[in-house]
Every structure is written in structure tokens, then in C-alpha cells.
Amino acid sequence: MSVFILGIESSCDDTSAAVIDGTRILSNVTASQDVHRKFGGVVPELASRAHQQNIIPVIHQSLKLANISKNQLNAIAFTNGPGLLGSLLVGASFAKAFAMGLHIPLIEVDHINAHILAHFIQPKTGKKEVPVFPFLCLIISGGHTQIIIVKDYFDMEVIGGTIDDAAGEAFDKSAKILGLPYPGGPLIDEYAKPGNPDKFKFPHPSVSGLDFSFSGIKTSILYFLRDKTAENPDFIEQNLHDLCASIQHTIVDILLKKLTKAVEQTGITKVAIAGGVSANSALQKALLMKQEKSGWKVFIPDFEFCTDNAAMIAVTGYFKYLRNDFAKQKISPYSRSRK
Ligand code: KG4
Ligand code: ZN
């Protein structure tokens, strides 16, 4: 029997709606917000306004693509946090009103939980292998960097995290120093392709255990480029590919070292990545190498489920639906991680 869940994601600068039948995806529609590009980062007020403009057309489109009517929906799942409060409120308010109007359950979803459960989304046709519990998940996004033991859909233990910037911030801030627009992560990935990753060396932070630190890289890049551009004002332009490749190599190396440590400490060799930075091609390549050489079983989300999307909200909603884990109408969004 079909269980149709509408997922709504609006935690940052993507307005997304998806329809899922069980774990099988029927549609996933995302409107990204270009308005932030010229500001070098997400402007919360502008994000809220853009969500307000985009949410109805995106939901309309997701139902149309899924080829179902709103009356067939079994529940509405929405991102309740963490994220930008004004942005979250748009999705939450819409979800509440829609669920109330349709007389169906409302399901609140944690954005980070959903990034991890994106691994359980099944394609429209065919079958995809999903990770078996327990597995390790490195969650790397614009706001989070954590290593988590995923024991079950909603039973997770954080065993490492960043003490300052997130991995996505390290990419975005480095890109900004290079004069690239926001978000810089995908651009660094692209410019790095023909570059030499060993050309420039940036120091690795010395953080104990499974924790990360990325703020030092940003500072060392800043000082390095200040000195180089004082000698040669065209230094960045002339070395852009090598600079991007070297910065990317440093960040990927830091992530891989900690992940290797986590595998050694826990004995768990099933390793998943999730969140926007998991779209990084160098990281994916390094992980596939680990799979080949060290016997890890690696899980990489499809590209459209790496960055923010509503399909991951819908699938998480489905697992909560099976548990009758429904939200009350008085629920309100939270901006910071609850864990
Ligand atoms: O998960 P996400 O879409 O939003 C948050 O929840 O934060 O992650 C966005 C982050 C940004 O920092 C962006 O630069 C980074 O993911 N990102 C990448 C790549 N694609 C997105 N970083 C490196 N390489 C990429 N290919
Ligand atoms: Zn995210």
C-alpha cells in the first residue's frame, strides 16, 4: 500500500518540496536563491522573503511531477531545525496550515538527521543498496561537521565534531579569500580539477581525538596570499587552479584522517558521507580509494541528495510516520542543533 509523504525543506537558502511513496522518490523540486551571491553569503532576511515567494510554486510542482493530488497525501513532513529561524518559519507555517487543511498528520524533521537518512531514498525505478546499521556517517555541510555512529534511524551517537568552522565554511571562506562568489565549495571543486594539489602546503590543525578545526586553514591562506599578492598582484589569478587544488587537498586530508581514526576506534568499516560537502569530487575519490585499498564499504549520496533537498525530509518523515511520531500544531522551529 502506498504511503505518500510531502517533504518541505526551507532551513537555509533552498526552498525544496518532494513527494515520496514509502522510501521511493516521486519528485524532488528545489528553488535555489541566487540573490545571496553578490553578498558573499546567505542574507537571512532575503532568504525568508525568497522562501515565501518560492514555496507555493515549488510545492505545486512537486505534486504535479509526482502525479498525485494533495488529497492523496498521508502526511506532511517539514524541517523544524537547525537553520535560519526566519527561513524555517516559512516552511513550518506552510506545513502546519497544509496538514491542518488536509486533516493529515504533521511530522517534524531534524535537518541533520535527514541528511544522514538521505542514504535510504530509493530511486523511482530500480533498487539502491542502503547502509546496514550500525554505520559511521561523516556529516559535512555549511553549518555542521560531525562524525556520527548511526545505530538506527533515530539512534545516533556523535563521536566527533568541529570546534570552530564547519567543513563547508572552510571551503566557502577560502573561496571568498580567492575572490570567488558564494557558495565557493562547488567552485573550488571545479577550479581544482586541472590543478596540482601538492603545489602549496597549508598546515593541518592539531586537534585531539575525533574533533576538527578549520579556522586555522582560513587564517593561513589569508596570510599566505597577503604576502604573495604583495610581491605579485596577479598571484591568485595565475595560480587559481593550483590554489584551489591545494586547499581542497588539505580539507579532504583532514576529513579523511579523522574518519580513518573513527574507523579504527569503533571497528565499524561501513562509512557514509552526507551534507553539501559530500558532493566534493576529491573527497568522493579519496573515499572510493579507501574502499578499494582498506576494505571500507563506502556510501555516497546521489548528487541531488548531497546538498539541501526535501526528499531527505520526506524519507525521514516516512520513518517517523511508521512510528506514529507526529508533531503537534503548537510546535515551533529551533535554530541551533538539539544534540
Ligand atoms: O548541506 P548544504 O547544502 O547546506 C547546509 O545544510 O549547510 O551544504 C552547503 C555547503 C556549502 O558550504 C557549499 O559550499 C558546500 O556545501 N558544497 C561543497 C560542494 N558542493 C557544496 N563543498 C565542496 N565541494 C563541493 N562540490
Ligand atoms: Zn544541509
mmCIF file of C-alpha atoms and ligand atoms in Angstrom:
data_model
loop_
_atom_site.group_PDB
_atom_site.id
_atom_site.type_symbol
_atom_site.label_atom_id
_atom_site.label_comp_id
_atom_site.label_asym_id
_atom_site.label_seq_id
_atom_site.Cartn_x
_atom_site.Cartn_y
_atom_site.Cartn_z
ATOM 1 C CA MET A 1 0.000 0.000 0.000
ATOM 2 C CA SER A 2 1.237 3.462 -0.864
ATOM 3 C CA VAL A 3 2.229 5.974 1.797
ATOM 4 C CA PHE A 4 2.588 9.400 0.208
ATOM 5 C CA ILE A 5 4.596 11.906 2.228
ATOM 6 C CA LEU A 6 5.207 15.511 1.193
ATOM 7 C CA GLY A 7 8.553 16.809 2.476
ATOM 8 C CA ILE A 8 9.318 20.508 2.839
ATOM 9 C CA GLU A 9 12.826 21.921 3.351
ATOM 10 C CA SER A 10 13.478 25.624 3.986
ATOM 11 C CA SER A 11 16.277 25.754 6.566
ATOM 12 C CA CYS A 12 18.743 27.909 4.631
ATOM 13 C CA ASP A 13 18.696 29.189 1.055
ATOM 14 C CA ASP A 14 16.988 26.353 -0.827
ATOM 15 C CA THR A 15 13.216 26.060 -0.971
ATOM 16 C CA SER A 16 12.506 22.413 -1.688
ATOM 17 C CA ALA A 17 9.477 20.116 -1.820
ATOM 18 C CA ALA A 18 9.437 16.393 -2.511
ATOM 19 C CA VAL A 19 6.888 13.603 -2.652
ATOM 20 C CA ILE A 20 7.838 10.116 -1.636
ATOM 21 C CA ASP A 21 5.901 6.844 -1.724
ATOM 22 C CA GLY A 22 7.372 4.942 1.211
ATOM 23 C CA THR A 23 11.071 5.394 0.555
ATOM 24 C CA ARG A 24 10.639 5.665 -3.219
ATOM 25 C CA ILE A 25 11.075 9.161 -4.598
ATOM 26 C CA LEU A 26 8.384 10.517 -6.874
ATOM 27 C CA SER A 27 9.545 14.139 -7.122
ATOM 28 C CA ASN A 28 12.127 16.499 -5.655
ATOM 29 C CA VAL A 29 11.868 20.150 -6.674
ATOM 30 C CA THR A 30 14.313 22.766 -5.409
ATOM 31 C CA ALA A 31 14.396 26.520 -5.990
ATOM 32 C CA SER A 32 17.844 27.886 -5.126
ATOM 33 C CA GLN A 33 18.287 31.528 -4.225
ATOM 34 C CA ASP A 34 20.770 33.439 -6.378
ATOM 35 C CA VAL A 35 20.009 36.658 -4.525
ATOM 36 C CA HIS A 36 22.790 35.907 -1.963
ATOM 37 C CA ARG A 37 25.640 35.557 -4.473
ATOM 38 C CA LYS A 38 26.567 39.199 -4.569
ATOM 39 C CA PHE A 39 26.612 39.444 -0.760
ATOM 40 C CA GLY A 40 29.187 36.683 -0.305
ATOM 41 C CA GLY A 41 26.919 34.647 1.986
ATOM 42 C CA VAL A 42 23.300 33.967 2.857
ATOM 43 C CA VAL A 43 21.400 37.106 3.979
ATOM 44 C CA PRO A 44 18.730 35.766 6.378
ATOM 45 C CA GLU A 45 16.085 38.413 5.652
ATOM 46 C CA LEU A 46 16.384 37.913 1.917
ATOM 47 C CA ALA A 47 16.281 34.134 2.361
ATOM 48 C CA SER A 48 12.980 34.294 4.298
ATOM 49 C CA ARG A 49 11.434 36.502 1.648
ATOM 50 C CA ALA A 50 12.580 34.241 -1.194
ATOM 51 C CA HIS A 51 11.176 31.171 0.619
ATOM 52 C CA GLN A 52 7.860 32.976 0.920
ATOM 53 C CA GLN A 53 7.849 33.648 -2.817
ATOM 54 C CA ASN A 54 9.006 30.166 -3.820
ATOM 55 C CA ILE A 55 7.161 27.820 -1.500
ATOM 56 C CA ILE A 56 3.766 27.610 -3.255
ATOM 57 C CA PRO A 57 5.169 27.122 -6.794
ATOM 58 C CA VAL A 58 7.693 24.528 -5.538
ATOM 59 C CA ILE A 59 5.029 22.501 -3.713
ATOM 60 C CA HIS A 60 2.667 22.763 -6.650
ATOM 61 C CA GLN A 61 5.397 21.499 -8.979
ATOM 62 C CA SER A 62 6.390 18.625 -6.677
ATOM 63 C CA LEU A 63 2.798 17.314 -6.558
ATOM 64 C CA LYS A 64 2.462 17.722 -10.302
ATOM 65 C CA LEU A 65 5.672 15.817 -11.021
ATOM 66 C CA ALA A 66 4.688 13.076 -8.585
ATOM 67 C CA ASN A 67 1.392 12.870 -10.443
ATOM 68 C CA ILE A 68 -0.702 12.817 -7.294
ATOM 69 C CA SER A 69 -3.278 15.203 -5.860
ATOM 70 C CA LYS A 70 -2.932 16.825 -2.442
ATOM 71 C CA ASN A 71 -5.844 14.721 -1.199
ATOM 72 C CA GLN A 72 -3.770 11.563 -1.654
ATOM 73 C CA LEU A 73 -1.076 12.726 0.780
ATOM 74 C CA ASN A 74 -0.791 10.736 4.029
ATOM 75 C CA ALA A 75 1.331 13.238 5.962
ATOM 76 C CA ILE A 76 3.380 16.439 5.701
ATOM 77 C CA ALA A 77 6.988 16.397 6.928
ATOM 78 C CA PHE A 78 8.936 19.626 7.347
ATOM 79 C CA THR A 79 12.368 20.753 8.561
ATOM 80 C CA ASN A 80 11.946 22.080 12.081
ATOM 81 C CA GLY A 81 15.658 22.938 12.580
ATOM 82 C CA PRO A 82 18.501 23.634 12.815
ATOM 83 C CA GLY A 83 18.733 26.534 10.406
ATOM 84 C CA LEU A 84 17.824 30.179 9.931
ATOM 85 C CA LEU A 85 14.748 30.884 12.032
ATOM 86 C CA GLY A 86 13.008 33.146 9.511
ATOM 87 C CA SER A 87 13.561 30.586 6.765
ATOM 88 C CA LEU A 88 12.377 27.671 8.916
ATOM 89 C CA LEU A 89 9.230 29.564 9.910
ATOM 90 C CA VAL A 90 8.129 29.798 6.278
ATOM 91 C CA GLY A 91 8.290 26.010 5.769
ATOM 92 C CA ALA A 92 6.899 25.209 9.225
ATOM 93 C CA SER A 93 3.944 27.580 8.893
ATOM 94 C CA PHE A 94 3.086 26.268 5.461
ATOM 95 C CA ALA A 95 3.362 22.642 6.613
ATOM 96 C CA LYS A 96 1.120 23.264 9.635
ATOM 97 C CA ALA A 97 -1.545 25.017 7.611
ATOM 98 C CA PHE A 98 -1.469 22.415 4.837
ATOM 99 C CA ALA A 99 -1.643 19.465 7.247
ATOM 100 C CA MET A 100 -4.491 21.092 9.158
ATOM 101 C CA GLY A 101 -6.388 21.880 5.971
ATOM 102 C CA LEU A 102 -5.988 18.331 4.676
ATOM 103 C CA HIS A 103 -6.678 16.716 8.094
ATOM 104 C CA ILE A 104 -3.475 14.660 7.919
ATOM 105 C CA PRO A 105 -0.561 14.255 10.376
ATOM 106 C CA LEU A 106 2.261 16.750 10.660
ATOM 107 C CA ILE A 107 5.815 15.403 11.099
ATOM 108 C CA GLU A 108 8.774 17.449 12.294
ATOM 109 C CA VAL A 109 12.204 16.527 10.927
ATOM 110 C CA ASP A 110 15.696 17.417 12.094
ATOM 111 C CA HIS A 111 17.775 18.628 9.151
ATOM 112 C CA ILE A 112 20.968 16.801 10.171
ATOM 113 C CA ASN A 113 19.099 13.559 10.841
ATOM 114 C CA ALA A 114 17.598 13.932 7.365
ATOM 115 C CA HIS A 115 20.979 14.461 5.660
ATOM 116 C CA ILE A 116 22.026 11.075 7.104
ATOM 117 C CA LEU A 117 18.783 9.300 6.201
ATOM 118 C CA ALA A 118 19.118 10.564 2.601
ATOM 119 C CA HIS A 119 21.004 7.277 2.153
ATOM 120 C CA PHE A 120 17.676 5.437 2.408
ATOM 121 C CA ILE A 121 15.996 7.226 -0.514
ATOM 122 C CA GLN A 122 15.129 4.738 -3.240
ATOM 123 C CA PRO A 123 15.036 5.782 -6.903
ATOM 124 C CA LYS A 124 11.751 5.920 -8.794
ATOM 125 C CA THR A 125 12.657 2.696 -10.577
ATOM 126 C CA GLY A 126 15.158 0.030 -9.536
ATOM 127 C CA LYS A 127 16.735 -0.548 -6.134
ATOM 128 C CA LYS A 128 19.693 1.093 -4.445
ATOM 129 C CA GLU A 129 21.849 -0.570 -1.784
ATOM 130 C CA VAL A 130 21.362 1.101 1.607
ATOM 131 C CA PRO A 131 23.744 1.048 4.583
ATOM 132 C CA VAL A 132 23.144 -1.547 7.302
ATOM 133 C CA PHE A 133 23.197 -0.374 10.957
ATOM 134 C CA PRO A 134 25.493 0.418 12.622
ATOM 135 C CA PHE A 135 27.453 2.586 10.235
ATOM 136 C CA LEU A 136 29.603 5.706 10.539
ATOM 137 C CA CYS A 137 28.435 8.917 8.929
ATOM 138 C CA LEU A 138 30.584 11.963 8.304
ATOM 139 C CA ILE A 139 28.164 14.835 8.055
ATOM 140 C CA ILE A 140 29.739 17.806 6.343
ATOM 141 C CA SER A 141 27.693 20.847 5.404
ATOM 142 C CA GLY A 142 27.787 24.614 5.550
ATOM 143 C CA GLY A 143 26.906 24.549 9.233
ATOM 144 C CA HIS A 144 27.960 21.114 10.515
ATOM 145 C CA THR A 145 30.925 18.785 10.661
ATOM 146 C CA GLN A 146 30.388 15.677 12.744
ATOM 147 C CA ILE A 147 31.287 12.013 12.844
ATOM 148 C CA ILE A 148 28.310 10.000 13.991
ATOM 149 C CA ILE A 149 27.691 6.342 14.803
ATOM 150 C CA VAL A 150 24.300 5.669 13.224
ATOM 151 C CA LYS A 151 22.812 2.838 15.276
ATOM 152 C CA ASP A 152 19.286 3.142 13.911
ATOM 153 C CA TYR A 153 17.166 5.707 12.034
ATOM 154 C CA PHE A 154 16.773 7.849 15.150
ATOM 155 C CA ASP A 155 19.504 6.487 17.408
ATOM 156 C CA MET A 156 22.767 8.260 16.729
ATOM 157 C CA GLU A 157 25.900 8.941 18.738
ATOM 158 C CA VAL A 158 28.093 11.933 17.886
ATOM 159 C CA ILE A 159 31.729 10.920 18.389
ATOM 160 C CA GLY A 160 33.449 13.928 16.836
ATOM 161 C CA GLY A 161 32.695 17.472 15.768
ATOM 162 C CA THR A 162 34.207 20.773 14.806
ATOM 163 C CA ILE A 163 35.427 23.130 17.492
ATOM 164 C CA ASP A 164 35.088 26.148 15.165
ATOM 165 C CA ASP A 165 34.187 26.341 11.449
ATOM 166 C CA ALA A 166 32.322 23.626 9.545
ATOM 167 C CA ALA A 167 33.962 21.947 6.522
ATOM 168 C CA GLY A 168 31.602 23.809 4.167
ATOM 169 C CA GLU A 169 32.588 27.092 5.791
ATOM 170 C CA ALA A 170 36.255 26.217 5.271
ATOM 171 C CA PHE A 171 35.542 25.815 1.544
ATOM 172 C CA ASP A 172 33.342 28.919 1.329
ATOM 173 C CA LYS A 173 35.637 31.193 3.349
ATOM 174 C CA SER A 174 38.715 30.051 1.406
ATOM 175 C CA ALA A 175 36.851 30.720 -1.845
ATOM 176 C CA LYS A 176 35.925 34.187 -0.618
ATOM 177 C CA ILE A 177 39.600 34.943 0.079
ATOM 178 C CA LEU A 178 40.322 33.872 -3.517
ATOM 179 C CA GLY A 179 37.676 36.338 -4.708
ATOM 180 C CA LEU A 180 35.164 33.648 -5.720
ATOM 181 C CA PRO A 181 31.405 34.170 -5.187
ATOM 182 C CA TYR A 182 29.243 32.332 -2.610
ATOM 183 C CA PRO A 183 28.907 29.391 -2.254
ATOM 184 C CA GLY A 184 32.536 28.745 -3.070
ATOM 185 C CA GLY A 185 32.686 24.998 -2.325
ATOM 186 C CA PRO A 186 31.479 23.817 -5.734
ATOM 187 C CA LEU A 187 33.711 26.405 -7.459
ATOM 188 C CA ILE A 188 36.830 25.265 -5.606
ATOM 189 C CA ASP A 189 35.952 21.707 -6.643
ATOM 190 C CA GLU A 190 35.637 22.789 -10.283
ATOM 191 C CA TYR A 191 38.756 25.022 -10.444
ATOM 192 C CA ALA A 192 40.791 22.357 -8.629
ATOM 193 C CA LYS A 193 40.307 19.814 -11.406
ATOM 194 C CA PRO A 194 43.301 20.782 -13.584
ATOM 195 C CA GLY A 195 45.337 21.980 -10.544
ATOM 196 C CA ASN A 196 48.260 20.467 -8.626
ATOM 197 C CA PRO A 197 47.120 19.510 -5.082
ATOM 198 C CA ASP A 198 50.711 19.394 -3.794
ATOM 199 C CA LYS A 199 51.772 22.815 -5.080
ATOM 200 C CA PHE A 200 51.026 24.754 -1.887
ATOM 201 C CA LYS A 201 51.122 23.370 1.645
ATOM 202 C CA PHE A 202 48.752 24.559 4.341
ATOM 203 C CA PRO A 203 49.132 23.403 7.942
ATOM 204 C CA HIS A 204 46.948 20.697 9.461
ATOM 205 C CA PRO A 205 45.339 21.653 12.786
ATOM 206 C CA SER A 206 46.412 19.679 15.834
ATOM 207 C CA VAL A 207 43.098 18.811 17.444
ATOM 208 C CA SER A 208 42.901 15.756 19.628
ATOM 209 C CA GLY A 209 40.555 12.792 19.251
ATOM 210 C CA LEU A 210 37.904 12.867 16.565
ATOM 211 C CA ASP A 211 37.309 16.617 16.634
ATOM 212 C CA PHE A 212 38.010 19.028 13.794
ATOM 213 C CA SER A 213 39.201 22.598 13.465
ATOM 214 C CA PHE A 214 39.106 24.551 10.224
ATOM 215 C CA SER A 215 39.556 28.170 11.257
ATOM 216 C CA GLY A 216 43.378 27.907 11.148
ATOM 217 C CA ILE A 217 43.398 26.974 7.456
ATOM 218 C CA LYS A 218 41.465 30.096 6.581
ATOM 219 C CA THR A 219 43.944 32.254 8.518
ATOM 220 C CA SER A 220 46.988 30.575 6.989
ATOM 221 C CA ILE A 221 45.556 31.025 3.470
ATOM 222 C CA LEU A 222 44.832 34.661 4.248
ATOM 223 C CA TYR A 223 48.427 35.397 5.390
ATOM 224 C CA PHE A 224 49.955 33.312 2.612
ATOM 225 C CA LEU A 225 48.016 35.207 -0.059
ATOM 226 C CA ARG A 226 48.636 38.576 1.585
ATOM 227 C CA ASP A 227 52.400 38.003 1.250
ATOM 228 C CA LYS A 228 52.218 36.526 -2.253
ATOM 229 C CA THR A 229 49.962 39.234 -3.691
ATOM 230 C CA ALA A 230 52.226 41.928 -2.172
ATOM 231 C CA GLU A 231 55.027 40.516 -4.376
ATOM 232 C CA ASN A 232 52.780 39.806 -7.363
ATOM 233 C CA PRO A 233 49.263 41.313 -7.552
ATOM 234 C CA ASP A 234 48.252 38.694 -10.154
ATOM 235 C CA PHE A 235 49.338 35.742 -7.964
ATOM 236 C CA ILE A 236 45.802 34.422 -7.337
ATOM 237 C CA GLU A 237 44.744 34.669 -10.960
ATOM 238 C CA GLN A 238 47.939 32.988 -12.180
ATOM 239 C CA ASN A 239 47.715 30.155 -9.616
ATOM 240 C CA LEU A 240 43.953 29.729 -9.175
ATOM 241 C CA HIS A 241 43.819 26.068 -10.189
ATOM 242 C CA ASP A 242 46.770 25.037 -8.005
ATOM 243 C CA LEU A 243 45.486 27.114 -5.083
ATOM 244 C CA CYS A 244 42.026 25.503 -5.277
ATOM 245 C CA ALA A 245 43.512 22.012 -5.636
ATOM 246 C CA SER A 246 45.866 22.552 -2.667
ATOM 247 C CA ILE A 247 43.154 23.997 -0.405
ATOM 248 C CA GLN A 248 40.770 21.168 -1.324
ATOM 249 C CA HIS A 249 43.503 18.589 -0.760
ATOM 250 C CA THR A 250 44.179 19.972 2.734
ATOM 251 C CA ILE A 251 40.490 19.914 3.754
ATOM 252 C CA VAL A 252 39.902 16.432 2.308
ATOM 253 C CA ASP A 253 43.027 15.151 4.019
ATOM 254 C CA ILE A 254 41.875 16.449 7.401
ATOM 255 C CA LEU A 255 38.457 14.821 6.938
ATOM 256 C CA LEU A 256 39.950 11.512 5.813
ATOM 257 C CA LYS A 257 42.471 11.324 8.691
ATOM 258 C CA LYS A 258 39.745 11.748 11.322
ATOM 259 C CA LEU A 259 37.439 9.340 9.554
ATOM 260 C CA THR A 260 40.217 6.734 9.461
ATOM 261 C CA LYS A 261 40.740 7.269 13.184
ATOM 262 C CA ALA A 262 36.998 6.804 13.776
ATOM 263 C CA VAL A 263 37.010 3.531 11.824
ATOM 264 C CA GLU A 264 39.997 2.308 13.867
ATOM 265 C CA GLN A 265 38.404 3.315 17.189
ATOM 266 C CA THR A 266 34.950 1.876 16.534
ATOM 267 C CA GLY A 267 35.839 -1.064 14.303
ATOM 268 C CA ILE A 268 32.969 -0.009 12.029
ATOM 269 C CA THR A 269 34.046 -0.091 8.392
ATOM 270 C CA LYS A 270 30.752 0.947 6.796
ATOM 271 C CA VAL A 271 31.260 4.641 6.123
ATOM 272 C CA ALA A 272 28.716 7.097 4.728
ATOM 273 C CA ILE A 273 29.073 10.777 3.949
ATOM 274 C CA ALA A 274 26.258 13.309 3.949
ATOM 275 C CA GLY A 275 25.641 17.043 3.562
ATOM 276 C CA GLY A 276 26.654 19.551 0.899
ATOM 277 C CA VAL A 277 30.416 18.921 1.068
ATOM 278 C CA SER A 278 29.831 15.226 0.321
ATOM 279 C CA ALA A 279 29.311 16.394 -3.287
ATOM 280 C CA ASN A 280 33.052 17.169 -3.399
ATOM 281 C CA SER A 281 34.688 15.107 -6.123
ATOM 282 C CA ALA A 282 38.117 14.856 -4.452
ATOM 283 C CA LEU A 283 36.561 13.599 -1.224
ATOM 284 C CA GLN A 284 34.486 11.043 -3.103
ATOM 285 C CA LYS A 285 37.569 9.862 -4.980
ATOM 286 C CA ALA A 286 39.593 9.552 -1.772
ATOM 287 C CA LEU A 287 36.812 7.537 -0.139
ATOM 288 C CA LEU A 288 36.460 5.182 -3.086
ATOM 289 C CA MET A 289 40.216 4.654 -2.862
ATOM 290 C CA LYS A 290 39.767 3.714 0.820
ATOM 291 C CA GLN A 291 37.069 1.260 -0.206
ATOM 292 C CA GLU A 292 39.442 -0.345 -2.679
ATOM 293 C CA LYS A 293 42.590 -0.326 -0.524
ATOM 294 C CA SER A 294 41.331 -0.619 3.065
ATOM 295 C CA GLY A 295 38.180 -2.658 2.667
ATOM 296 C CA TRP A 296 35.772 0.080 3.767
ATOM 297 C CA LYS A 297 32.215 -0.095 2.483
ATOM 298 C CA VAL A 298 31.545 3.449 1.343
ATOM 299 C CA PHE A 299 28.151 5.125 0.815
ATOM 300 C CA ILE A 300 27.989 8.363 -1.179
ATOM 301 C CA PRO A 301 24.609 10.032 -1.758
ATOM 302 C CA ASP A 302 23.469 10.823 -5.292
ATOM 303 C CA PHE A 303 24.396 14.396 -6.151
ATOM 304 C CA GLU A 304 20.873 15.816 -5.759
ATOM 305 C CA PHE A 305 20.688 14.399 -2.203
ATOM 306 C CA CYS A 306 24.086 15.737 -1.042
ATOM 307 C CA THR A 307 23.040 19.375 -0.796
ATOM 308 C CA ASP A 308 19.823 20.558 0.824
ATOM 309 C CA ASN A 309 16.759 18.836 -0.591
ATOM 310 C CA ALA A 310 13.253 17.885 0.529
ATOM 311 C CA ALA A 311 13.488 14.213 -0.470
ATOM 312 C CA MET A 312 15.629 13.590 2.629
ATOM 313 C CA ILE A 313 12.978 15.348 4.751
ATOM 314 C CA ALA A 314 10.230 13.227 3.186
ATOM 315 C CA VAL A 315 12.078 9.918 3.725
ATOM 316 C CA THR A 316 12.839 10.819 7.345
ATOM 317 C CA GLY A 317 9.166 11.738 7.667
ATOM 318 C CA TYR A 318 8.240 8.308 6.358
ATOM 319 C CA PHE A 319 10.294 6.529 9.050
ATOM 320 C CA LYS A 320 8.594 8.711 11.686
ATOM 321 C CA TYR A 321 5.203 8.002 10.100
ATOM 322 C CA LEU A 322 5.812 4.276 10.619
ATOM 323 C CA ARG A 323 6.403 5.041 14.318
ATOM 324 C CA ASN A 324 3.309 7.279 14.598
ATOM 325 C CA ASP A 325 5.719 10.012 15.636
ATOM 326 C CA PHE A 326 3.618 13.062 14.827
ATOM 327 C CA ALA A 327 4.042 16.712 15.780
ATOM 328 C CA LYS A 328 1.515 18.975 17.472
ATOM 329 C CA GLN A 329 0.314 22.171 15.813
ATOM 330 C CA LYS A 330 1.968 24.297 18.516
ATOM 331 C CA ILE A 331 5.457 23.083 17.559
ATOM 332 C CA SER A 332 7.951 25.813 16.624
ATOM 333 C CA PRO A 333 11.321 25.730 14.812
ATOM 334 C CA TYR A 334 14.741 25.769 16.506
ATOM 335 C CA SER A 335 17.798 27.449 15.040
ATOM 336 C CA ARG A 336 20.592 25.505 16.729
ATOM 337 C CA SER A 337 21.312 21.802 16.814
ATOM 338 C CA ARG A 338 19.481 19.992 19.617
ATOM 339 C CA LYS A 339 22.296 17.493 20.130
HETATM 340 O O1 KG4 B 1 24.074 20.692 3.164
HETATM 341 P P1 KG4 B 1 24.181 22.002 2.481
HETATM 342 O O2 KG4 B 1 23.554 22.142 1.116
HETATM 343 O O3 KG4 B 1 23.591 23.136 3.355
HETATM 344 C C1 KG4 B 1 23.757 23.166 4.743
HETATM 345 O O4 KG4 B 1 22.981 22.466 5.430
HETATM 346 O O5 KG4 B 1 24.703 23.857 5.176
HETATM 347 O O6 KG4 B 1 25.748 22.347 2.386
HETATM 348 C C2 KG4 B 1 26.193 23.531 1.797
HETATM 349 C C3 KG4 B 1 27.706 23.533 1.810
HETATM 350 C C4 KG4 B 1 28.301 24.867 1.336
HETATM 351 O O7 KG4 B 1 29.298 25.236 2.251
HETATM 352 C C5 KG4 B 1 28.886 24.520 -0.024
HETATM 353 O O8 KG4 B 1 29.982 25.306 -0.377
HETATM 354 C C6 KG4 B 1 29.287 23.070 0.197
HETATM 355 O O9 KG4 B 1 28.213 22.525 0.928
HETATM 356 N N1 KG4 B 1 29.473 22.333 -1.071
HETATM 357 C C7 KG4 B 1 30.670 21.884 -1.497
HETATM 358 C C8 KG4 B 1 30.439 21.256 -2.747
HETATM 359 N N2 KG4 B 1 29.100 21.367 -3.037
HETATM 360 C C9 KG4 B 1 28.532 22.026 -1.987
HETATM 361 N N3 KG4 B 1 31.882 21.932 -0.936
HETATM 362 C C10 KG4 B 1 32.901 21.374 -1.613
HETATM 363 N N4 KG4 B 1 32.775 20.774 -2.830
HETATM 364 C C11 KG4 B 1 31.558 20.695 -3.421
HETATM 365 N N5 KG4 B 1 31.443 20.105 -4.616
HETATM 366 ZN ZN ZN B 2 22.063 20.841 4.882
#
